[in-house]
Amino acid sequence: GAVVSQHPSRVICKSGTSVKIECRSLDFQATTMFWYRQFPKKSLMLMATSNEGSKATYEQGVEKDKFLINHASLTLSTLTVTSAHPEDSSFYICSASPPGQGGETQYFGPGTRLLVL
Amino acid sequence: GEDVEQSLFLSVREGDSSVINCTYTDSSSTYLYWYKQEPGAGLQLLTYIFSNMDMKQDQRLTVLLNKKDKHLSLRIADTQTGDSAIYFCAESRGSGYSTLTFGKGTMLLVSP
């Protein structure tokens, strides 16, 4: 159990376009999902906490107008990178916590590799 | 400085035991985790330990926690080539959907 999927797994886009990444919890409902960004040879940095039915909570230094998060249902959160630039190229990973586990155990999606040309 | 630190690289031979170490700074950490990341993939939760425990064993994996020294280790017994991956230590502070702080990861290379 506790499977989290992401789509697409990789995407290449032109500079200036917007890209939407989906994160789904397949076998559980998640009121809270998390979005991370991973740079090469670096750790994961939390970007934002996505809350179902309310606004996302962004970490310091993350532009909320650039990284739009929508958590429209208990199984789906989306991250839209608006007006993407080459420096936005990265590996984006989402996670979710199944209910009944105190919110302490996060299960991660397989990640989405974004390349902006 | 980093809140969670790990050595960057470990090389072992197949069949040996691997020990990956991690130190953290926040004494209010409540849960400590080990995640595995294979090339190009997301993170797989391996195991976690609550801060009031000092050891947890799960098949080939043994987690040791020294809360006084804020030191966490992951021991993999009978390491296999399939264990080659990056291992991340992470900690969370507080209860209920708290966020994770990750170390930079330790790359484990297992040679035949």
PDB file of C-alpha atoms in Angstrom, chain B residues 37-110:
ATOM      1  CA  GLN B  37      17.048   6.535  -3.960  1.00  0.00           C
ATOM      2  CA  GLU B  38      18.030   4.513  -6.986  1.00  0.00           C
ATOM      3  CA  PRO B  39      19.344   6.312 -10.076  1.00  0.00           C
ATOM      4  CA  GLY B  40      16.711   8.504 -11.693  1.00  0.00           C
ATOM      5  CA  ALA B  41      14.044   7.399  -9.270  1.00  0.00           C
ATOM      6  CA  GLY B  42      12.152   8.833  -6.339  1.00  0.00           C
ATOM      7  CA  LEU B  43      12.708   8.011  -2.728  1.00  0.00           C
ATOM      8  CA  GLN B  44      11.773   4.741  -1.129  1.00  0.00           C
ATOM      9  CA  LEU B  45      11.150   4.720   2.595  1.00  0.00           C
ATOM     10  CA  LEU B  46      13.348   2.029   4.096  1.00  0.00           C
ATOM     11  CA  THR B  47      12.708   2.414   7.778  1.00  0.00           C
ATOM     12  CA  TYR B  48      12.202   4.964  10.511  1.00  0.00           C
ATOM     13  CA  ILE B  49      12.735   5.165  14.218  1.00  0.00           C
ATOM     14  CA  PHE B  50      10.992   7.147  16.896  1.00  0.00           C
ATOM     15  CA  SER B  51      13.296   9.276  18.995  1.00  0.00           C
ATOM     16  CA  ASN B  52      12.603   7.382  22.211  1.00  0.00           C
ATOM     17  CA  MET B  53      13.990   4.188  20.700  1.00  0.00           C
ATOM     18  CA  ASP B  54      17.634   3.308  20.399  1.00  0.00           C
ATOM     19  CA  MET B  55      17.434   0.435  17.974  1.00  0.00           C
ATOM     20  CA  LYS B  56      15.151  -0.968  15.326  1.00  0.00           C
ATOM     21  CA  GLN B  57      15.719  -4.046  13.233  1.00  0.00           C
ATOM     22  CA  ASP B  58      13.936  -4.947  10.024  1.00  0.00           C
ATOM     23  CA  GLN B  59      15.309  -7.961   8.160  1.00  0.00           C
ATOM     24  CA  ARG B  60      18.748  -6.941   6.862  1.00  0.00           C
ATOM     25  CA  LEU B  61      18.425  -3.404   8.169  1.00  0.00           C
ATOM     26  CA  THR B  62      19.395  -2.265  11.648  1.00  0.00           C
ATOM     27  CA  VAL B  63      18.946   1.329  12.745  1.00  0.00           C
ATOM     28  CA  LEU B  64      20.829   2.596  15.774  1.00  0.00           C
ATOM     29  CA  LEU B  65      20.035   5.913  17.402  1.00  0.00           C
ATOM     30  CA  ASN B  66      22.235   7.656  19.933  1.00  0.00           C
ATOM     31  CA  LYS B  67      20.069  10.520  20.979  1.00  0.00           C
ATOM     32  CA  LYS B  68      22.659  11.980  23.324  1.00  0.00           C
ATOM     33  CA  ASP B  69      25.167  12.326  20.485  1.00  0.00           C
ATOM     34  CA  LYS B  70      22.438  12.962  17.878  1.00  0.00           C
ATOM     35  CA  HIS B  71      23.855  10.154  15.793  1.00  0.00           C
ATOM     36  CA  LEU B  72      21.887   7.784  13.589  1.00  0.00           C
ATOM     37  CA  SER B  73      23.222   4.843  11.666  1.00  0.00           C
ATOM     38  CA  LEU B  74      21.890   2.354   9.170  1.00  0.00           C
ATOM     39  CA  ARG B  75      23.491  -1.060   8.981  1.00  0.00           C
ATOM     40  CA  ILE B  76      22.788  -3.253   5.978  1.00  0.00           C
ATOM     41  CA  ALA B  77      23.763  -6.847   6.541  1.00  0.00           C
ATOM     42  CA  ASP B  78      24.923  -9.056   3.665  1.00  0.00           C
ATOM     43  CA  THR B  79      25.020  -6.118   1.277  1.00  0.00           C
ATOM     44  CA  GLN B  80      24.035  -6.947  -2.281  1.00  0.00           C
ATOM     45  CA  THR B  81      24.789  -5.167  -5.551  1.00  0.00           C
ATOM     46  CA  GLY B  82      21.106  -4.202  -5.669  1.00  0.00           C
ATOM     47  CA  ASP B  83      21.671  -2.158  -2.547  1.00  0.00           C
ATOM     48  CA  SER B  84      23.807   0.277  -4.524  1.00  0.00           C
ATOM     49  CA  ALA B  85      21.951   3.581  -4.305  1.00  0.00           C
ATOM     50  CA  ILE B  86      21.928   6.879  -2.486  1.00  0.00           C
ATOM     51  CA  TYR B  87      20.721   6.694   1.098  1.00  0.00           C
ATOM     52  CA  PHE B  88      19.184   9.750   2.702  1.00  0.00           C
ATOM     53  CA  CYS B  89      18.869  10.357   6.373  1.00  0.00           C
ATOM     54  CA  ALA B  90      15.979  12.647   7.337  1.00  0.00           C
ATOM     55  CA  GLU B  91      14.441  13.980  10.475  1.00  0.00           C
ATOM     56  CA  SER B  92      11.129  15.513  11.364  1.00  0.00           C
ATOM     57  CA  ARG B  93      10.365  17.797  14.233  1.00  0.00           C
ATOM     58  CA  GLY B  94       7.044  17.729  15.957  1.00  0.00           C
ATOM     59  CA  SER B  95       3.998  15.662  15.290  1.00  0.00           C
ATOM     60  CA  GLY B  96       1.399  15.515  12.606  1.00  0.00           C
ATOM     61  CA  TYR B  97       2.378  16.191   8.980  1.00  0.00           C
ATOM     62  CA  SER B  98       5.621  17.800   9.971  1.00  0.00           C
ATOM     63  CA  THR B  99       8.128  18.428   7.240  1.00  0.00           C
ATOM     64  CA  LEU B 100      11.281  16.471   6.672  1.00  0.00           C
ATOM     65  CA  THR B 101      14.817  17.793   6.668  1.00  0.00           C
ATOM     66  CA  PHE B 102      17.163  15.676   4.612  1.00  0.00           C
ATOM     67  CA  GLY B 103      20.872  15.109   4.631  1.00  0.00           C
ATOM     68  CA  LYS B 104      22.722  15.282   1.319  1.00  0.00           C
ATOM     69  CA  GLY B 105      22.728  11.547   0.907  1.00  0.00           C
ATOM     70  CA  THR B 106      25.373   8.836   1.027  1.00  0.00           C
ATOM     71  CA  MET B 107      26.139   7.037  -2.193  1.00  0.00           C
ATOM     72  CA  LEU B 108      26.639   3.344  -1.478  1.00  0.00           C
ATOM     73  CA  LEU B 109      28.542   1.395  -4.090  1.00  0.00           C
ATOM     74  CA  VAL B 110      28.554  -2.372  -3.744  1.00  0.00           C
TER      75      VAL B 110
END
